[in-house]
Amino acid sequence: PPTTTSASKPTDAPINIIMIGMAGSGKTTLMQRINAYLHERKTPPYVLNLDPAVSKLPFQANIDIRDTVDYKQVMKEYNLGPNGGILTSLNLFTTKLDQVMQIVDKRAGDNKYFLYDTPGQIEIFTWSASGSIITNTLAATYPTVVVYVVDTPRTASPTTFMSNMMYACSILYKTQLPFLLAFNKTDVISHEFAVSWMNDFEAFQQALRGQEEGFMNSLMNSMSLVLDEFYNHLRVVGVSAMTGQGLDEFFEKIDEAVKEYYEEY
Ligand code: GDP
Ligand code: MG
């Protein structure tokens, strides 16, 4: 479990929240909404942007990777494409992680929540050495929850839903950290269909059958058995980064996840 200073019991220790999700799922917008939500409640978070390629941030970051590295410059200098530029920028930033953690540590008394936005393209963070180093370092300091953000309207077909859940599942097993699945954009479409597919194997099978994609369906059929196990232990919430709906429940689940994590030790 994370080490806490003698001054802070697990219950009042700060909490790291890492936003992970496919490009366009709404990580950055959700960061902004959560930031506003916590400010309204007089518990301002400490906010860190780890996306070197974001052009305009809708929130004020306390620490911004773009202050340390210019990803366009990195692309030129190392003759890289956009993804290589972003990855290399993240690597350069990670070499200074100890300095970042020192700053963060000084803020731990004043801020309960530390929010981390990650690069738009999910694999740059989840399957890179730097992403792992950052995640592990955070988890070693304070309780850390991975929030997996889902673009709910774009995951309404059974096959895309299953692909997204497989991805979420792989991240859970890789990080082994408290995990919250956040169905975003519920202002566009309710996440009820997702909850029913997760709770009711038959309902999902039926939705798959409706799709009539022969080979794909038999693959999906087998995989849904694996996912059934994943769903059993999963914490789920529906939110809208646009309207702010679901954020009370979001924070209830974050706190629950942290508590449960501590109880396991
Ligand atoms: P990121 O790549 O995961 O950081 O995604 P962004 O936060 O940049 O959002 C991608 C797009 O989705 C933007 O056009 C947002 O305005 C939109 N978006 C994000 N959250 C919501 C939401 O809750 N509802 C709606 N309707 N749109 C959203
Ligand atoms: Mg973003």
mmCIF file with all atom_site columns, N, CA and C in Angstrom, residues 37-82:
data_model
loop_
_atom_site.group_PDB
_atom_site.id
_atom_site.type_symbol
_atom_site.label_atom_id
_atom_site.label_alt_id
_atom_site.label_comp_id
_atom_site.label_asym_id
_atom_site.label_entity_id
_atom_site.label_seq_id
_atom_site.pdbx_PDB_ins_code
_atom_site.Cartn_x
_atom_site.Cartn_y
_atom_site.Cartn_z
_atom_site.occupancy
_atom_site.B_iso_or_equiv
_atom_site.pdbx_formal_charge
_atom_site.auth_seq_id
_atom_site.auth_comp_id
_atom_site.auth_asym_id
_atom_site.auth_atom_id
_atom_site.pdbx_PDB_model_num
ATOM 1   N N  . TYR A 1 37 ? -15.896 21.819 -9.895  1.00 0.00 ? 37 TYR A N  1
ATOM 2   C CA . TYR A 1 37 ? -16.729 21.198 -8.844  1.00 0.00 ? 37 TYR A CA 1
ATOM 3   C C  . TYR A 1 37 ? -16.028 21.282 -7.485  1.00 0.00 ? 37 TYR A C  1
ATOM 4   N N  . LEU A 1 38 ? -14.754 20.968 -7.448  1.00 0.00 ? 38 LEU A N  1
ATOM 5   C CA . LEU A 1 38 ? -14.018 20.976 -6.178  1.00 0.00 ? 38 LEU A CA 1
ATOM 6   C C  . LEU A 1 38 ? -13.756 22.408 -5.699  1.00 0.00 ? 38 LEU A C  1
ATOM 7   N N  . HIS A 1 39 ? -13.564 23.318 -6.625  1.00 0.00 ? 39 HIS A N  1
ATOM 8   C CA . HIS A 1 39 ? -13.404 24.723 -6.244  1.00 0.00 ? 39 HIS A CA 1
ATOM 9   C C  . HIS A 1 39 ? -14.676 25.246 -5.585  1.00 0.00 ? 39 HIS A C  1
ATOM 10  N N  . GLU A 1 40 ? -15.834 24.897 -6.168  1.00 0.00 ? 40 GLU A N  1
ATOM 11  C CA . GLU A 1 40 ? -17.121 25.314 -5.588  1.00 0.00 ? 40 GLU A CA 1
ATOM 12  C C  . GLU A 1 40 ? -17.278 24.804 -4.170  1.00 0.00 ? 40 GLU A C  1
ATOM 13  N N  . ARG A 1 41 ? -16.719 23.632 -3.899  1.00 0.00 ? 41 ARG A N  1
ATOM 14  C CA . ARG A 1 41 ? -16.839 23.026 -2.566  1.00 0.00 ? 41 ARG A CA 1
ATOM 15  C C  . ARG A 1 41 ? -15.684 23.411 -1.647  1.00 0.00 ? 41 ARG A C  1
ATOM 16  N N  . LYS A 1 42 ? -14.929 24.389 -2.070  1.00 0.00 ? 42 LYS A N  1
ATOM 17  C CA . LYS A 1 42 ? -13.830 24.935 -1.257  1.00 0.00 ? 42 LYS A CA 1
ATOM 18  C C  . LYS A 1 42 ? -12.758 23.895 -0.924  1.00 0.00 ? 42 LYS A C  1
ATOM 19  N N  . THR A 1 43 ? -12.656 22.895 -1.804  1.00 0.00 ? 43 THR A N  1
ATOM 20  C CA . THR A 1 43 ? -11.556 21.937 -1.668  1.00 0.00 ? 43 THR A CA 1
ATOM 21  C C  . THR A 1 43 ? -10.807 21.877 -2.994  1.00 0.00 ? 43 THR A C  1
ATOM 22  N N  . PRO A 1 44 ? -10.147 22.992 -3.357  1.00 0.00 ? 44 PRO A N  1
ATOM 23  C CA . PRO A 1 44 ? -9.489  23.028 -4.663  1.00 0.00 ? 44 PRO A CA 1
ATOM 24  C C  . PRO A 1 44 ? -8.464  21.909 -4.812  1.00 0.00 ? 44 PRO A C  1
ATOM 25  N N  . PRO A 1 45 ? -8.464  21.258 -5.964  1.00 0.00 ? 45 PRO A N  1
ATOM 26  C CA . PRO A 1 45 ? -7.494  20.194 -6.200  1.00 0.00 ? 45 PRO A CA 1
ATOM 27  C C  . PRO A 1 45 ? -6.181  20.775 -6.710  1.00 0.00 ? 45 PRO A C  1
ATOM 28  N N  . TYR A 1 46 ? -5.161  19.941 -6.719  1.00 0.00 ? 46 TYR A N  1
ATOM 29  C CA . TYR A 1 46 ? -3.906  20.295 -7.370  1.00 0.00 ? 46 TYR A CA 1
ATOM 30  C C  . TYR A 1 46 ? -3.922  19.590 -8.718  1.00 0.00 ? 46 TYR A C  1
ATOM 31  N N  . VAL A 1 47 ? -3.703  20.363 -9.791  1.00 0.00 ? 47 VAL A N  1
ATOM 32  C CA . VAL A 1 47 ? -3.997  19.864 -11.121 1.00 0.00 ? 47 VAL A CA 1
ATOM 33  C C  . VAL A 1 47 ? -2.729  19.783 -11.973 1.00 0.00 ? 47 VAL A C  1
ATOM 34  N N  . LEU A 1 48 ? -2.510  18.620 -12.569 1.00 0.00 ? 48 LEU A N  1
ATOM 35  C CA . LEU A 1 48 ? -1.310  18.415 -13.385 1.00 0.00 ? 48 LEU A CA 1
ATOM 36  C C  . LEU A 1 48 ? -1.681  17.964 -14.792 1.00 0.00 ? 48 LEU A C  1
ATOM 37  N N  . ASN A 1 49 ? -1.122  18.633 -15.774 1.00 0.00 ? 49 ASN A N  1
ATOM 38  C CA . ASN A 1 49 ? -1.340  18.233 -17.164 1.00 0.00 ? 49 ASN A CA 1
ATOM 39  C C  . ASN A 1 49 ? -0.128  17.472 -17.693 1.00 0.00 ? 49 ASN A C  1
ATOM 40  N N  . LEU A 1 50 ? -0.354  16.224 -18.075 1.00 0.00 ? 50 LEU A N  1
ATOM 41  C CA . LEU A 1 50 ? 0.726   15.403 -18.635 1.00 0.00 ? 50 LEU A CA 1
ATOM 42  C C  . LEU A 1 50 ? 0.576   15.204 -20.142 1.00 0.00 ? 50 LEU A C  1
ATOM 43  N N  . ASP A 1 51 ? -0.296  15.994 -20.775 1.00 0.00 ? 51 ASP A N  1
ATOM 44  C CA . ASP A 1 51 ? -0.443  15.905 -22.235 1.00 0.00 ? 51 ASP A CA 1
ATOM 45  C C  . ASP A 1 51 ? 0.357   17.016 -22.898 1.00 0.00 ? 51 ASP A C  1
ATOM 46  N N  . PRO A 1 52 ? 1.498   16.656 -23.522 1.00 0.00 ? 52 PRO A N  1
ATOM 47  C CA . PRO A 1 52 ? 2.352   17.692 -24.122 1.00 0.00 ? 52 PRO A CA 1
ATOM 48  C C  . PRO A 1 52 ? 1.715   18.314 -25.362 1.00 0.00 ? 52 PRO A C  1
ATOM 49  N N  . ALA A 1 53 ? 0.727   17.624 -25.952 1.00 0.00 ? 53 ALA A N  1
ATOM 50  C CA . ALA A 1 53 ? 0.215   18.045 -27.259 1.00 0.00 ? 53 ALA A CA 1
ATOM 51  C C  . ALA A 1 53 ? -1.129  18.761 -27.185 1.00 0.00 ? 53 ALA A C  1
ATOM 52  N N  . VAL A 1 54 ? -1.630  18.989 -25.991 1.00 0.00 ? 54 VAL A N  1
ATOM 53  C CA . VAL A 1 54 ? -2.918  19.680 -25.900 1.00 0.00 ? 54 VAL A CA 1
ATOM 54  C C  . VAL A 1 54 ? -2.703  21.130 -26.323 1.00 0.00 ? 54 VAL A C  1
ATOM 55  N N  . SER A 1 55 ? -3.581  21.638 -27.207 1.00 0.00 ? 55 SER A N  1
ATOM 56  C CA . SER A 1 55 ? -3.344  22.993 -27.706 1.00 0.00 ? 55 SER A CA 1
ATOM 57  C C  . SER A 1 55 ? -3.928  24.032 -26.753 1.00 0.00 ? 55 SER A C  1
ATOM 58  N N  . LYS A 1 56 ? -5.132  23.753 -26.234 1.00 0.00 ? 56 LYS A N  1
ATOM 59  C CA . LYS A 1 56 ? -5.725  24.714 -25.319 1.00 0.00 ? 56 LYS A CA 1
ATOM 60  C C  . LYS A 1 56 ? -6.302  23.974 -24.117 1.00 0.00 ? 56 LYS A C  1
ATOM 61  N N  . LEU A 1 57 ? -5.793  24.277 -22.940 1.00 0.00 ? 57 LEU A N  1
ATOM 62  C CA . LEU A 1 57 ? -6.296  23.623 -21.731 1.00 0.00 ? 57 LEU A CA 1
ATOM 63  C C  . LEU A 1 57 ? -7.476  24.422 -21.177 1.00 0.00 ? 57 LEU A C  1
ATOM 64  N N  . PRO A 1 58 ? -8.599  23.751 -20.897 1.00 0.00 ? 58 PRO A N  1
ATOM 65  C CA . PRO A 1 58 ? -9.750  24.484 -20.366 1.00 0.00 ? 58 PRO A CA 1
ATOM 66  C C  . PRO A 1 58 ? -9.651  24.714 -18.849 1.00 0.00 ? 58 PRO A C  1
ATOM 67  N N  . PHE A 1 59 ? -8.538  24.347 -18.237 1.00 0.00 ? 59 PHE A N  1
ATOM 68  C CA . PHE A 1 59 ? -8.364  24.597 -16.800 1.00 0.00 ? 59 PHE A CA 1
ATOM 69  C C  . PHE A 1 59 ? -6.954  25.116 -16.549 1.00 0.00 ? 59 PHE A C  1
ATOM 70  N N  . GLN A 1 60 ? -6.790  25.687 -15.384 1.00 0.00 ? 60 GLN A N  1
ATOM 71  C CA . GLN A 1 60 ? -5.482  26.216 -14.997 1.00 0.00 ? 60 GLN A CA 1
ATOM 72  C C  . GLN A 1 60 ? -4.695  25.093 -14.329 1.00 0.00 ? 60 GLN A C  1
ATOM 73  N N  . ALA A 1 61 ? -3.626  24.627 -14.985 1.00 0.00 ? 61 ALA A N  1
ATOM 74  C CA . ALA A 1 61 ? -2.841  23.540 -14.401 1.00 0.00 ? 61 ALA A CA 1
ATOM 75  C C  . ALA A 1 61 ? -1.792  24.103 -13.452 1.00 0.00 ? 61 ALA A C  1
ATOM 76  N N  . ASN A 1 62 ? -1.621  23.445 -12.300 1.00 0.00 ? 62 ASN A N  1
ATOM 77  C CA . ASN A 1 62 ? -0.563  23.844 -11.379 1.00 0.00 ? 62 ASN A CA 1
ATOM 78  C C  . ASN A 1 62 ? 0.801   23.421 -11.906 1.00 0.00 ? 62 ASN A C  1
ATOM 79  N N  . ILE A 1 63 ? 0.814   22.227 -12.500 1.00 0.00 ? 63 ILE A N  1
ATOM 80  C CA . ILE A 1 63 ? 2.033   21.772 -13.171 1.00 0.00 ? 63 ILE A CA 1
ATOM 81  C C  . ILE A 1 63 ? 1.638   21.338 -14.578 1.00 0.00 ? 63 ILE A C  1
ATOM 82  N N  . ASP A 1 64 ? 2.356   21.860 -15.561 1.00 0.00 ? 64 ASP A N  1
ATOM 83  C CA . ASP A 1 64 ? 2.000   21.599 -16.957 1.00 0.00 ? 64 ASP A CA 1
ATOM 84  C C  . ASP A 1 64 ? 3.238   21.087 -17.682 1.00 0.00 ? 64 ASP A C  1
ATOM 85  N N  . ILE A 1 65 ? 3.136   19.895 -18.229 1.00 0.00 ? 65 ILE A N  1
ATOM 86  C CA . ILE A 1 65 ? 4.267   19.294 -18.956 1.00 0.00 ? 65 ILE A CA 1
ATOM 87  C C  . ILE A 1 65 ? 4.754   20.222 -20.066 1.00 0.00 ? 65 ILE A C  1
ATOM 88  N N  . ARG A 1 66 ? 3.847   21.045 -20.603 1.00 0.00 ? 66 ARG A N  1
ATOM 89  C CA . ARG A 1 66 ? 4.219   21.933 -21.710 1.00 0.00 ? 66 ARG A CA 1
ATOM 90  C C  . ARG A 1 66 ? 5.179   23.045 -21.280 1.00 0.00 ? 66 ARG A C  1
ATOM 91  N N  . ASP A 1 67 ? 5.263   23.283 -19.971 1.00 0.00 ? 67 ASP A N  1
ATOM 92  C CA . ASP A 1 67 ? 6.238   24.257 -19.482 1.00 0.00 ? 67 ASP A CA 1
ATOM 93  C C  . ASP A 1 67 ? 7.653   23.688 -19.520 1.00 0.00 ? 67 ASP A C  1
ATOM 94  N N  . THR A 1 68 ? 7.751   22.363 -19.525 1.00 0.00 ? 68 THR A N  1
ATOM 95  C CA . THR A 1 68 ? 9.058   21.694 -19.504 1.00 0.00 ? 68 THR A CA 1
ATOM 96  C C  . THR A 1 68 ? 9.499   21.289 -20.897 1.00 0.00 ? 68 THR A C  1
ATOM 97  N N  . VAL A 1 69 ? 8.565   20.791 -21.706 1.00 0.00 ? 69 VAL A N  1
ATOM 98  C CA . VAL A 1 69 ? 8.920   20.318 -23.045 1.00 0.00 ? 69 VAL A CA 1
ATOM 99  C C  . VAL A 1 69 ? 7.978   20.868 -24.106 1.00 0.00 ? 69 VAL A C  1
ATOM 100 N N  . ASP A 1 70 ? 8.567   21.220 -25.241 1.00 0.00 ? 70 ASP A N  1
ATOM 101 C CA . ASP A 1 70 ? 7.809   21.693 -26.390 1.00 0.00 ? 70 ASP A CA 1
ATOM 102 C C  . ASP A 1 70 ? 7.777   20.540 -27.391 1.00 0.00 ? 70 ASP A C  1
ATOM 103 N N  . TYR A 1 71 ? 6.639   19.872 -27.492 1.00 0.00 ? 71 TYR A N  1
ATOM 104 C CA . TYR A 1 71 ? 6.623   18.619 -28.261 1.00 0.00 ? 71 TYR A CA 1
ATOM 105 C C  . TYR A 1 71 ? 6.880   18.848 -29.748 1.00 0.00 ? 71 TYR A C  1
ATOM 106 N N  . LYS A 1 72 ? 6.510   20.021 -30.261 1.00 0.00 ? 72 LYS A N  1
ATOM 107 C CA . LYS A 1 72 ? 6.781   20.301 -31.678 1.00 0.00 ? 72 LYS A CA 1
ATOM 108 C C  . LYS A 1 72 ? 8.293   20.433 -31.904 1.00 0.00 ? 72 LYS A C  1
ATOM 109 N N  . GLN A 1 73 ? 8.955   21.053 -30.931 1.00 0.00 ? 73 GLN A N  1
ATOM 110 C CA . GLN A 1 73 ? 10.405  21.204 -30.978 1.00 0.00 ? 73 GLN A CA 1
ATOM 111 C C  . GLN A 1 73 ? 11.075  19.823 -30.896 1.00 0.00 ? 73 GLN A C  1
ATOM 112 N N  . VAL A 1 74 ? 10.530  18.989 -30.019 1.00 0.00 ? 74 VAL A N  1
ATOM 113 C CA . VAL A 1 74 ? 11.049  17.623 -29.853 1.00 0.00 ? 74 VAL A CA 1
ATOM 114 C C  . VAL A 1 74 ? 10.904  16.841 -31.162 1.00 0.00 ? 74 VAL A C  1
ATOM 115 N N  . MET A 1 75 ? 9.768   16.996 -31.830 1.00 0.00 ? 75 MET A N  1
ATOM 116 C CA . MET A 1 75 ? 9.551   16.336 -33.131 1.00 0.00 ? 75 MET A CA 1
ATOM 117 C C  . MET A 1 75 ? 10.626  16.725 -34.136 1.00 0.00 ? 75 MET A C  1
ATOM 118 N N  . LYS A 1 76 ? 10.897  18.024 -34.203 1.00 0.00 ? 76 LYS A N  1
ATOM 119 C CA . LYS A 1 76 ? 11.890  18.530 -35.145 1.00 0.00 ? 76 LYS A CA 1
ATOM 120 C C  . LYS A 1 76 ? 13.275  18.008 -34.792 1.00 0.00 ? 76 LYS A C  1
ATOM 121 N N  . GLU A 1 77 ? 13.605  18.192 -33.514 1.00 0.00 ? 77 GLU A N  1
ATOM 122 C CA . GLU A 1 77 ? 14.958  17.891 -33.051 1.00 0.00 ? 77 GLU A CA 1
ATOM 123 C C  . GLU A 1 77 ? 15.308  16.421 -33.248 1.00 0.00 ? 77 GLU A C  1
ATOM 124 N N  . TYR A 1 78 ? 14.345  15.521 -32.950 1.00 0.00 ? 78 TYR A N  1
ATOM 125 C CA . TYR A 1 78 ? 14.620  14.098 -33.039 1.00 0.00 ? 78 TYR A CA 1
ATOM 126 C C  . TYR A 1 78 ? 14.050  13.478 -34.312 1.00 0.00 ? 78 TYR A C  1
ATOM 127 N N  . ASN A 1 79 ? 13.516  14.334 -35.203 1.00 0.00 ? 79 ASN A N  1
ATOM 128 C CA . ASN A 1 79 ? 12.961  13.868 -36.458 1.00 0.00 ? 79 ASN A CA 1
ATOM 129 C C  . ASN A 1 79 ? 11.868  12.802 -36.251 1.00 0.00 ? 79 ASN A C  1
ATOM 130 N N  . LEU A 1 80 ? 10.852  13.167 -35.479 1.00 0.00 ? 80 LEU A N  1
ATOM 131 C CA . LEU A 1 80 ? 9.791   12.222 -35.104 1.00 0.00 ? 80 LEU A CA 1
ATOM 132 C C  . LEU A 1 80 ? 8.442   12.686 -35.637 1.00 0.00 ? 80 LEU A C  1
ATOM 133 N N  . GLY A 1 81 ? 7.509   11.730 -35.743 1.00 0.00 ? 81 GLY A N  1
ATOM 134 C CA . GLY A 1 81 ? 6.121   12.069 -36.036 1.00 0.00 ? 81 GLY A CA 1
ATOM 135 C C  . GLY A 1 81 ? 5.435   12.512 -34.752 1.00 0.00 ? 81 GLY A C  1
ATOM 136 N N  . PRO A 1 82 ? 4.153   12.849 -34.861 1.00 0.00 ? 82 PRO A N  1
ATOM 137 C CA . PRO A 1 82 ? 3.439   13.359 -33.683 1.00 0.00 ? 82 PRO A CA 1
ATOM 138 C C  . PRO A 1 82 ? 3.473   12.397 -32.480 1.00 0.00 ? 82 PRO A C  1
#
